[in-house]
Tab-separated table of C-alpha atoms and ligand atoms in Angstrom:
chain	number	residue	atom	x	y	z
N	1	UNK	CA	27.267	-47.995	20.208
N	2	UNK	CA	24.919	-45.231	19.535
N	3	UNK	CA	25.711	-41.920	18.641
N	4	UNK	CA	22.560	-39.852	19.898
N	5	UNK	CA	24.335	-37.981	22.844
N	6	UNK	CA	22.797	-35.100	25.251
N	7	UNK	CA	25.876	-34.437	26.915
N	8	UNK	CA	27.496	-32.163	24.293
N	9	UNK	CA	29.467	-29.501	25.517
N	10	UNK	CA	30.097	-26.567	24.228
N	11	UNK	CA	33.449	-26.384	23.433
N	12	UNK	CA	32.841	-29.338	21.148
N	13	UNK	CA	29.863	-27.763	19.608
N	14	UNK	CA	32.247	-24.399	18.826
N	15	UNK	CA	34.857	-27.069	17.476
N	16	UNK	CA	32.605	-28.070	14.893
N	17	UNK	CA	31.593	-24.784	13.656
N	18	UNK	CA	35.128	-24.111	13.480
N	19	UNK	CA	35.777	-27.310	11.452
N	20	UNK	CA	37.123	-26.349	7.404
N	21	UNK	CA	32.997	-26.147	6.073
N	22	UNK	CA	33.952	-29.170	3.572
N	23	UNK	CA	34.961	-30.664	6.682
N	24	UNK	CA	32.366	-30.543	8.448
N	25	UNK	CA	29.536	-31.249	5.842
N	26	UNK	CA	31.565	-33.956	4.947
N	27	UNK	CA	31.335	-35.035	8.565
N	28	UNK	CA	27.517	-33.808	8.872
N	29	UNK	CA	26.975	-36.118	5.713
N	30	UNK	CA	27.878	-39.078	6.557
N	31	UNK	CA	25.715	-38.790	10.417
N	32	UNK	CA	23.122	-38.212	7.818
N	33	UNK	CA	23.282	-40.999	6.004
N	34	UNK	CA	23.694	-43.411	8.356
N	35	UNK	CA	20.647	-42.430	10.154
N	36	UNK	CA	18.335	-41.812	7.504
N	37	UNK	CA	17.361	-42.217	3.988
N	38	UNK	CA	19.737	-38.977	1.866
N	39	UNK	CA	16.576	-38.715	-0.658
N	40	UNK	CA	13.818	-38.559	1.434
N	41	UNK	CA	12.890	-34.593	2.746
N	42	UNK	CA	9.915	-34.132	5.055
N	43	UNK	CA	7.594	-31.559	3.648
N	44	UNK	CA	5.428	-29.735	6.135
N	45	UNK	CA	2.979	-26.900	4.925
N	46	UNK	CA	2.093	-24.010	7.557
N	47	UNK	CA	-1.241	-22.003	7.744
N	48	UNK	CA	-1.456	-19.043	10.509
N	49	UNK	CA	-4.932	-19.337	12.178
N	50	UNK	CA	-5.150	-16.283	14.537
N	51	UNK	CA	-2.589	-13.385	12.850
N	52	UNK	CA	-0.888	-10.189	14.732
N	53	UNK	CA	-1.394	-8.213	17.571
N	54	UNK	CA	0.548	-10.614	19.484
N	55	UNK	CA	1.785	-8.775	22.881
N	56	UNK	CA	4.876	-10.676	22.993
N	57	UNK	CA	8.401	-8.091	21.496
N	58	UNK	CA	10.265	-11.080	19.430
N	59	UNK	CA	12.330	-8.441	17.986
N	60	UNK	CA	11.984	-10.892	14.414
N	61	UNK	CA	8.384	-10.722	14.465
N	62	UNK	CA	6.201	-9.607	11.980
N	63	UNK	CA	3.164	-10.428	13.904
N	64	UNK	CA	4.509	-8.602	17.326
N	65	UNK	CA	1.738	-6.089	18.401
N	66	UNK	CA	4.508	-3.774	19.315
N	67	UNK	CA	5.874	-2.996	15.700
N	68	UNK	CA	3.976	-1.423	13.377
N	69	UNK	CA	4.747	-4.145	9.845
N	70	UNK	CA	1.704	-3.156	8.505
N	71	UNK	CA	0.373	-6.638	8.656
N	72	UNK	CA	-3.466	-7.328	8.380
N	73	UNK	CA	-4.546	-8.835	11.789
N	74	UNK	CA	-6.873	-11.987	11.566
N	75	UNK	CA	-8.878	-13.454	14.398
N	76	UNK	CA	-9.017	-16.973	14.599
N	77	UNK	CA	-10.038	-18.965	11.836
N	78	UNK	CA	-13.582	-20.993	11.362
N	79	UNK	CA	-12.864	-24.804	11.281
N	80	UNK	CA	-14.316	-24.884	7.960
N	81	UNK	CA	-11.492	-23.037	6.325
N	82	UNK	CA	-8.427	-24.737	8.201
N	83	UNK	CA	-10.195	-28.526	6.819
N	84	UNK	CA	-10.339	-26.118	3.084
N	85	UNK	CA	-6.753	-25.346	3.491
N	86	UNK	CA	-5.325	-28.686	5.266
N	87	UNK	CA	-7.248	-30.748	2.110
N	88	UNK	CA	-5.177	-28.215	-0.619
N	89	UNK	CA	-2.390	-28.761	1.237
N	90	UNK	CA	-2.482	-32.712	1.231
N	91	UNK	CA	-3.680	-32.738	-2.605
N	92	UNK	CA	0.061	-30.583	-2.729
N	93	UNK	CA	1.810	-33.067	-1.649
N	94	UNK	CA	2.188	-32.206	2.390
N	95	UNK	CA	3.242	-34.650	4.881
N	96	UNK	CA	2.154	-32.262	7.644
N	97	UNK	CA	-0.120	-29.360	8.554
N	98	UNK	CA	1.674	-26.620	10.835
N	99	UNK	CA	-1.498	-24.365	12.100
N	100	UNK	CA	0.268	-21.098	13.970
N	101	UNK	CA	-1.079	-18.591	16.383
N	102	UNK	CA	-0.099	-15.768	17.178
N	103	UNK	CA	-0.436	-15.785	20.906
N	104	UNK	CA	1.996	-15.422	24.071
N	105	UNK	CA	-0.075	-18.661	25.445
N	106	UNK	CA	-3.662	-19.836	24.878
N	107	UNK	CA	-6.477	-19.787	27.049
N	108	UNK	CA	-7.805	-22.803	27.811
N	109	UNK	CA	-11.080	-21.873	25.519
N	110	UNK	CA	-8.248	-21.105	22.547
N	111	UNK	CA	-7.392	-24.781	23.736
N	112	UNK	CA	-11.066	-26.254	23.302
N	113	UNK	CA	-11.630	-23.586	19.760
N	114	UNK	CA	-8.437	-25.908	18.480
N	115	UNK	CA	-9.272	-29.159	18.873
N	116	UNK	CA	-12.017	-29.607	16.198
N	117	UNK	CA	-9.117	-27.840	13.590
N	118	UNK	CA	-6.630	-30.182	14.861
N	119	UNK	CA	-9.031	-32.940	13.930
N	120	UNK	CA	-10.237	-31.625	11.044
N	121	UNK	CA	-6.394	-32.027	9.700
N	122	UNK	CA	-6.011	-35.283	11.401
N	123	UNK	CA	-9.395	-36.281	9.075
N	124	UNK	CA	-7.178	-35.196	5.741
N	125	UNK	CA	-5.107	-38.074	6.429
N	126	UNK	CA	-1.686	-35.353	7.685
N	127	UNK	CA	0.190	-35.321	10.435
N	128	UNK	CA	-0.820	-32.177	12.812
N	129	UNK	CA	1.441	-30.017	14.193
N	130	UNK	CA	0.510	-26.613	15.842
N	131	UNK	CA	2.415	-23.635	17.492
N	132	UNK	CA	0.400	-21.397	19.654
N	133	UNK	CA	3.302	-20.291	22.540
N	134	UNK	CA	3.444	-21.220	26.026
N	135	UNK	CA	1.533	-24.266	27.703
N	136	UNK	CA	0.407	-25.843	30.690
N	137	UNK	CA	0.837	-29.595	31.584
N	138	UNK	CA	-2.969	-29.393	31.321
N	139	UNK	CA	-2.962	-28.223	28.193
N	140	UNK	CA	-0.343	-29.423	26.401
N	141	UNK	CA	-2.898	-32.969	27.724
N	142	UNK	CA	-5.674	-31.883	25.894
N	143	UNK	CA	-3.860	-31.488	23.095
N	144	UNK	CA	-2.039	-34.775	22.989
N	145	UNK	CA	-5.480	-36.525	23.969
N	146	UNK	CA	-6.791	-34.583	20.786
N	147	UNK	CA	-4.377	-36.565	18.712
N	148	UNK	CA	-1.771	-33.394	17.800
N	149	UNK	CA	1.295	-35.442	16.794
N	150	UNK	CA	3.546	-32.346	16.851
N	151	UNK	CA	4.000	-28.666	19.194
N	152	UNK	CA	6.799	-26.409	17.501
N	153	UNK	CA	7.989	-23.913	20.413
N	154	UNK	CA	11.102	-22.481	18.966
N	155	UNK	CA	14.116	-21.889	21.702
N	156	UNK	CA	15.204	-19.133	19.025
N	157	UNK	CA	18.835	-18.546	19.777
N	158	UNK	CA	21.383	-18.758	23.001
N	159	UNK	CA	20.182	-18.290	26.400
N	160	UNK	CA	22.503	-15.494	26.874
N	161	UNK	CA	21.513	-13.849	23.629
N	162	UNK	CA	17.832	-14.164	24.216
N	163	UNK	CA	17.089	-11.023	25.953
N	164	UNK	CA	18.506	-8.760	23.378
N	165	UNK	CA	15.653	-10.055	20.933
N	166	UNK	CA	12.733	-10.785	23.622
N	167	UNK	CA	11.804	-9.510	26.635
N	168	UNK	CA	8.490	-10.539	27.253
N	169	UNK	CA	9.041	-14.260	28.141
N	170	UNK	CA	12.222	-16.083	29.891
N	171	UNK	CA	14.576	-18.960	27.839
N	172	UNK	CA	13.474	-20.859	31.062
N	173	UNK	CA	9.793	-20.333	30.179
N	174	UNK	CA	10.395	-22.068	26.932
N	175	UNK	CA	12.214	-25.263	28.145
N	176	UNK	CA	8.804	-25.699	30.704
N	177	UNK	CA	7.000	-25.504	27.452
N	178	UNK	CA	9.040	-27.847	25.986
N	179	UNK	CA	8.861	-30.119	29.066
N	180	UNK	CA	5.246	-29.812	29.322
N	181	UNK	CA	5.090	-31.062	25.590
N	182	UNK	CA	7.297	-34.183	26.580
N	183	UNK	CA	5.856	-34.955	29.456
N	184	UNK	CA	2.114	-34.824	27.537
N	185	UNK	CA	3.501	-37.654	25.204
N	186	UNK	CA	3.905	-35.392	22.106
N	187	UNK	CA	7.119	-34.819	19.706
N	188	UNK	CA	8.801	-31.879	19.706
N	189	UNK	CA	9.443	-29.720	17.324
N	190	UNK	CA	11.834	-26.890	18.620
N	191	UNK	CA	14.823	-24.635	16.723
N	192	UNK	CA	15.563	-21.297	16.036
N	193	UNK	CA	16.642	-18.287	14.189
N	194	UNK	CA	19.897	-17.279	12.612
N	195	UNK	CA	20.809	-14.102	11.244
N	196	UNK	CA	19.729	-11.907	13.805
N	197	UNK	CA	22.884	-10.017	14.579
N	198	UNK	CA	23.505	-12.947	16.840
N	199	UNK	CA	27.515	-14.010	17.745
N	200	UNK	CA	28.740	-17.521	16.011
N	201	UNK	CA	28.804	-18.040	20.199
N	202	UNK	CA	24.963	-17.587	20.279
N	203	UNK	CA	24.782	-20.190	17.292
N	204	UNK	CA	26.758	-22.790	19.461
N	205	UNK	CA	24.759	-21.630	22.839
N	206	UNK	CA	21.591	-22.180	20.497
N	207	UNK	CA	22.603	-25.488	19.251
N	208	UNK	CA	23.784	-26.907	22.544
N	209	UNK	CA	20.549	-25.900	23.693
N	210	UNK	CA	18.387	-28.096	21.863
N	211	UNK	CA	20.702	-31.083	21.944
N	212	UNK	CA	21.201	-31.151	25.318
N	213	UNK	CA	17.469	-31.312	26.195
N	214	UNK	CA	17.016	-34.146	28.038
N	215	UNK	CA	15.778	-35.675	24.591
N	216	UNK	CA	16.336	-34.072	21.137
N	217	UNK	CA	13.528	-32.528	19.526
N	218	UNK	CA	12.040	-34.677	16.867
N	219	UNK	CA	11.876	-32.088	14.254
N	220	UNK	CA	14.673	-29.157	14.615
N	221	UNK	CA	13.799	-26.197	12.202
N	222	UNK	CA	16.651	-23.586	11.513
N	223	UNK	CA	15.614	-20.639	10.562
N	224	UNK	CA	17.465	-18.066	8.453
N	225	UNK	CA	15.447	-14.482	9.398
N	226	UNK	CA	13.210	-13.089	7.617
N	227	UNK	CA	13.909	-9.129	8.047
N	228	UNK	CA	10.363	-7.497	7.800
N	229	UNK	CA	10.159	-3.835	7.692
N	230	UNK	CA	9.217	-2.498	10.947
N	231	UNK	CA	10.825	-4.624	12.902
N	232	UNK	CA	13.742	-4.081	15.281
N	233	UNK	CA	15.556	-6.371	12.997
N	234	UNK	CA	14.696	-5.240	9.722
N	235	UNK	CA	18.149	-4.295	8.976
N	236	UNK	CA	19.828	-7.097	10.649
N	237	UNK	CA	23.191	-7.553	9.214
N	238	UNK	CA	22.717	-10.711	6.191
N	239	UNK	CA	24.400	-13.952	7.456
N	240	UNK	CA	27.121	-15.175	5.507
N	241	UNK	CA	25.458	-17.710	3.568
N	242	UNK	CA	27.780	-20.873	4.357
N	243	UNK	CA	27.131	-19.930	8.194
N	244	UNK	CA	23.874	-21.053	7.375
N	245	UNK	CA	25.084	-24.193	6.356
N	246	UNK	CA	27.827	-24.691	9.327
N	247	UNK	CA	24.425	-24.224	11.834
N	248	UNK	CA	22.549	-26.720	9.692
N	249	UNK	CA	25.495	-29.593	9.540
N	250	UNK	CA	26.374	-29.129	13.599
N	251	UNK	CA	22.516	-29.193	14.080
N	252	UNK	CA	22.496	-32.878	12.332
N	253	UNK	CA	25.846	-34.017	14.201
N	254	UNK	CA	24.770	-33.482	17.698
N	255	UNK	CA	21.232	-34.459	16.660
N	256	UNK	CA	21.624	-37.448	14.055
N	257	UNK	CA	17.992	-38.718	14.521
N	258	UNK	CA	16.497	-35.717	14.255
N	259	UNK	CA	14.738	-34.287	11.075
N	260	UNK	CA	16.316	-30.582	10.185
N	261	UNK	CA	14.333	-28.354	8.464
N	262	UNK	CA	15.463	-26.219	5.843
N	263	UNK	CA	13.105	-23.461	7.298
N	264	UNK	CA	12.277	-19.906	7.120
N	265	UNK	CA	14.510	-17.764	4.288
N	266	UNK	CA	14.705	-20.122	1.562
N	267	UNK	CA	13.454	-17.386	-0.514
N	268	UNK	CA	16.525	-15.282	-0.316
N	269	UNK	CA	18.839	-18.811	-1.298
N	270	UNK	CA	19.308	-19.958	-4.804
N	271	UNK	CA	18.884	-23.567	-5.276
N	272	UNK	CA	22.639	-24.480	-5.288
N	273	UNK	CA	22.570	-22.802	-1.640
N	274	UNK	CA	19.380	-25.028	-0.574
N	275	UNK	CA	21.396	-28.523	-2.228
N	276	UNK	CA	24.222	-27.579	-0.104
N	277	UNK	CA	21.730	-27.757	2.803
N	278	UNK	CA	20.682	-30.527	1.743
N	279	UNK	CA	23.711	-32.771	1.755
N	280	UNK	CA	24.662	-30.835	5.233
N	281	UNK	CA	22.016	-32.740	6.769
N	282	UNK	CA	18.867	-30.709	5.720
N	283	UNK	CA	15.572	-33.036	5.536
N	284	UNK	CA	12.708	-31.563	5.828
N	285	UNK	CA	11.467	-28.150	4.513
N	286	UNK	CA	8.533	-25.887	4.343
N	287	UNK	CA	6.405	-26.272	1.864
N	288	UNK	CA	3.776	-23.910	0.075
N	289	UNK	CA	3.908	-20.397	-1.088
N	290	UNK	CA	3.485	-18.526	2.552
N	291	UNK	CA	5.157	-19.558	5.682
N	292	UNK	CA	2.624	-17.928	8.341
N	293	UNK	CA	2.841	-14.167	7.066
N	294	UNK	CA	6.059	-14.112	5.099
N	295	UNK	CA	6.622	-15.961	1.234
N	296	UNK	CA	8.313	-18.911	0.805
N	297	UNK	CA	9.007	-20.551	-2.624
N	298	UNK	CA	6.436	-21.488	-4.658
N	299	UNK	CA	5.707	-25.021	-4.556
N	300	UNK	CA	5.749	-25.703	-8.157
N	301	UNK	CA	9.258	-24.485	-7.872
N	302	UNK	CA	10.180	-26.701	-5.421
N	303	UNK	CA	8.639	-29.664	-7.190
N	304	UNK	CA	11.529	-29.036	-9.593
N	305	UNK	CA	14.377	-28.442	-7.583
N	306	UNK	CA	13.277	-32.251	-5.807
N	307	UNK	CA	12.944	-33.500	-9.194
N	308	UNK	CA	16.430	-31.657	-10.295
N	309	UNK	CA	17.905	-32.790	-6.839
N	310	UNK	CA	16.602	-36.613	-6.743
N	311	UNK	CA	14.862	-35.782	-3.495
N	312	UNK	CA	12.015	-37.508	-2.659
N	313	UNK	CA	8.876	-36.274	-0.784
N	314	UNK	CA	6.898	-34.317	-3.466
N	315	UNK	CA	7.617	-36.969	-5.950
N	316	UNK	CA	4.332	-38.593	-5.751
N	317	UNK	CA	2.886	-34.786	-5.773
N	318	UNK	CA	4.447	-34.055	-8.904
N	319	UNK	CA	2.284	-36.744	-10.432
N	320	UNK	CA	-0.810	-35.760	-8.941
N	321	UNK	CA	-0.700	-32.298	-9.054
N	322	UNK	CA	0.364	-32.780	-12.968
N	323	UNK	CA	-2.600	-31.086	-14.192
N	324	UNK	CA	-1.551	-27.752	-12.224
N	325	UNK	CA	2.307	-28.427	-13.560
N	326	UNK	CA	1.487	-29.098	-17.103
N	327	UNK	CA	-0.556	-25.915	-17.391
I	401	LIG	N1	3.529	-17.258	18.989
I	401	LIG	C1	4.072	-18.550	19.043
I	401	LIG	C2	5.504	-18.582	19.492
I	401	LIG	O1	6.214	-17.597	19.305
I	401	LIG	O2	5.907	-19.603	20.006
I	401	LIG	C3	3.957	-19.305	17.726
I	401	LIG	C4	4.150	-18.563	16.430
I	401	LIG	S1	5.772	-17.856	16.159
I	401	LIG	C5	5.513	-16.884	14.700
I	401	LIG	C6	6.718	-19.259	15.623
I	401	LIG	C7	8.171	-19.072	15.292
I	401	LIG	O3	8.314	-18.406	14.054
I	401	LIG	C8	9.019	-18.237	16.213
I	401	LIG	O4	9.425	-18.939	17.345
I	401	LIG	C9	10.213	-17.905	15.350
I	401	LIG	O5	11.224	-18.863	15.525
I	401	LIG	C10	9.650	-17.982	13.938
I	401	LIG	N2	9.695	-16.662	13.269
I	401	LIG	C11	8.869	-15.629	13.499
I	401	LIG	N3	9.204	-14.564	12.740
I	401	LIG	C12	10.277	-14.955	11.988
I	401	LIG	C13	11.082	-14.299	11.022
I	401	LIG	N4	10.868	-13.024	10.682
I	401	LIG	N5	12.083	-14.997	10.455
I	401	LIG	C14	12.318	-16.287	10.812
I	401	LIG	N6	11.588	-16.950	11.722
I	401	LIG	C15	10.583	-16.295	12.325
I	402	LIG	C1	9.416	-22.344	12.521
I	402	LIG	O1	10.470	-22.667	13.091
I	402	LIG	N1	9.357	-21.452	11.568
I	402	LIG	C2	7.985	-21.288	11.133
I	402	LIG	C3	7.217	-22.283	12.031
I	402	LIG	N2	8.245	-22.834	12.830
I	402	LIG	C4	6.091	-21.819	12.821
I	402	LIG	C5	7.560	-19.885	11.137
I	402	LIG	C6	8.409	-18.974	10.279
I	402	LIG	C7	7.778	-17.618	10.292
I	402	LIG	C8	8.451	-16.670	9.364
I	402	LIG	C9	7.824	-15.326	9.435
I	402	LIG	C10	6.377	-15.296	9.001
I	402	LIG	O2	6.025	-15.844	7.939
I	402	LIG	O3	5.587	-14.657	9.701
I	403	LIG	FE1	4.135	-13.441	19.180
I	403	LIG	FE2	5.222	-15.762	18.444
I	403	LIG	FE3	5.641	-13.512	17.003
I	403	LIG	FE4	6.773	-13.718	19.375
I	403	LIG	S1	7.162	-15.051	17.599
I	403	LIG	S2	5.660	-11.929	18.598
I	403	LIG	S3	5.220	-14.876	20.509
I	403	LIG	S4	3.704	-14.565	17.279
C-alpha cells in the first residue's frame, strides 16, 4: 500500500503539528527513510537574472518595486554570463541551476530571451530550474519544449492568509500556474514562507495546500523569511526555531516522495538547528553564497557541515574544489 496521499485534511495536518516535536520527527524520520536515501541532500544553486522593480507587493520581498530596500535593480542578464555563472556553479558542486526573475509574469519575448540561458545551463551538464511568476499553458510549452526540467512558483502560505502579505495576484492565480506547469509536462517545484507573522493555522492551510494538489510538487522548498529592511515585514516577529522544524517534518509526512528543501534563512540557524532539519525530513538545500538578493551560507561552510553531518551531495565537490578548500 502506498503512502503518497492527496486527500489530507486538515485536521490531520493540525494533528501533526500538534504531535510532542520528538514525536513527530521521529515519525517524519522514518517516512524519510523509507522513501529515500537519509545521506543524500539535493543541492541546487540560484542566480537572479532580471533584479527589482517588480510591481507585484509580496510584503517579504526585497525585490518588490513598492518598498524602497535599497536594492540595485538589474535588467536581464546576457546569456554569456548565466553559462559563466551556471559552469562555477557545477565546478561547486550543484546539482541544479535556479535562474529567478523578478517579474509578475513574462512576456512571451522574456519567454524566447530565456530559452538560450535555459540551454546554456542544460549545456553545463545541470538540471534547470527557473522562476519567473505567472504562466500561460503556452508558455509554460515553450519552456518544457526548451528542456527546463523544473518551474518553482511558490504558493507562499494559507489561502486565507495570503492577502495580508499580497495583493497583487490571487492564491487561485498560483494553482493555474501550477497547473499550467503540470499540464506542460514539467516538475514542480512549489512551497512557501514561514515566519511571516503567519498563525500555526496558516502553516497547516499552507501545507495542506501543496499536498493536496492533485499531485505533490516534486521539490517543496520551506522557507524561513528573510526580514529585509524596508519591507512590510522587516520586523516580523522571529519564528520559534523548532516551528521551523514541525513545518519541515509535516511537509515530508504528507509528501514522502517529495524532496524538502532546507531553503531560505539558513543563515540565521546554527548547524545543530540545520541537522535537526535534516533528520526531520530536510533533503535538499540551497547552495552558494547568495540566494537571489539575500546571503546564504558560504559554500565552503557547508562543505563541512556535509562532511561533519555524513551527508552526501557536495562530497564529490569537496574533492574537486580541494584546491579552493585547502587554501
Ligand atoms: N517573481 C517570481 C515569483 O514571485 O513567483 C519569482 C521570484 S520570487 C523572489 C521567488 C520566491 O522567493 C517567492 O515566491 C518567495 O517564496 C521567495 N522569497 C522572496 N523573498 C523572500 C524572503 N525575504 N524570505 C524568504 N523567501 C523569500
Ligand atoms: C524559493 O522557494 N526560495 C528561493 C527560490 N525558491 C527562488 C528564493 C529565496 C529568496 C530569498 C530572498 C532573496 O534572496 O531575495
Ligand atoms: Fe515580485 Fe516575486 Fe518578489 Fe513578489 S516575490 S515582489 S512577484 S519578485
Amino acid at each position: 500500500m502506498t503512502d503518497i496521499r492527496t486527500d489530507w485534511t486538515r485536521e490531520e495536518i493540525a494533528a501533526l503539528f500538534d504531535l510532542p516535536l520528538l514525536d513527530l520527527v521521529y515519525q517524519a524520520a522514518g517516512v524519510h527513510r523509507r522513501h529515500h536515501d537519509p545521506r543524500a541532500v539535493q543541492v541546487s544553486t540560484l542566480l537572479s537574472i532580471k533584479t527589482g522593480a517588480c510591481p507585484e507587493d509580496c510584503a517579504y520581498c526585497p525585490q518588490s518595486a513598492h518598498y524602497q530596500t535599497g536594492l540595485e535593480v538589474e535588467r536581464l542578464l546576457a546569456v554569456a554570463q548565466v553559462r559563466e555563472r551556471a559552469a562555477a556553479a557545477k565546478a561547486a558542486g550543484a546539482q541544479r541551476f535556479c535562474m529567478g526573475a523578478a517579474w509578475r509574469a513574462p512576456r512571451d519575448k522574456d519567454i524566447e530571451a530565456l530559452i538560450p540561458m535555459i540551454e546554456a545551463v542544460r549545456e553545463q551538464g545541470l538540471e534547470t530550474c527557473l522562476t519567473a511568476g505567472m504562466l500561460s499553458e503556452a508558455q509554460a510549452g515553450r519552456l518544457a519544449d526548451a528542456g527546463l526540467d523544473y518551474y518553482n512558483h511558490n504558493l507562499d502560505t494559507s489561502p486565507e492568509f495570503y492577502g495580508e502579505i499580497i495583493t497583487t495576484r490571487r492564491f487561485d492565480d498560483r494553482l493555474e500556474t501550477l497547473a499550467a506547469v503540470r499540464e506542460a509536462g514539467m516538475k514542480v517545484c512549489s512551497g512557501g514562507i514561514v515566519g511571516m507573522n503567519e498563525a500555526r493555522s496558516d502553516r497547516v492551510g499552507l501545507i495542506h495546500a501543496l499536498a493536496t494538489l492533485p499531485s505533490h510538487p516534486e521539490s517543496v522548498p520551506v522557507n524561513l523569511l528573510v526580514r529585509v529592511e524596508g519591507t512590510p515585514l522587516a520586523q516580523a516577529e522571529p519564528l520559534d526555531p523548532f516551528e521551523f522544524v514541525r513545518t519541515i517534518a509535516v511537509a515530508r509526512i504528507t509528501m514522502p516522495a517529495s524532496a524538502v528543501r532546507l531553503s531560505a534563512g539558513r543563515e540565521s540557524m546554527d548547524e545543530a538547528l540545520q541537522a535537526l532539519c535534516f533528520l526531520a525530513g530536510a533533503n535538499s538545500i540551497f547552495y552558494g553564497e547568495k540566494l537571489l538578493t539575500t546571503g546564504n551560507p558560504e559554500a565552503d561552510a557547508d562543505r563541512r557541515l556535509f562532511a561533519r553531518l555524513g551527508l552526501s551531495g557536495l562530497v564529490e565537490a569537496s574533492v574537486e574544489a580541494s584546491p579552493r578548500c585547502a587554501a
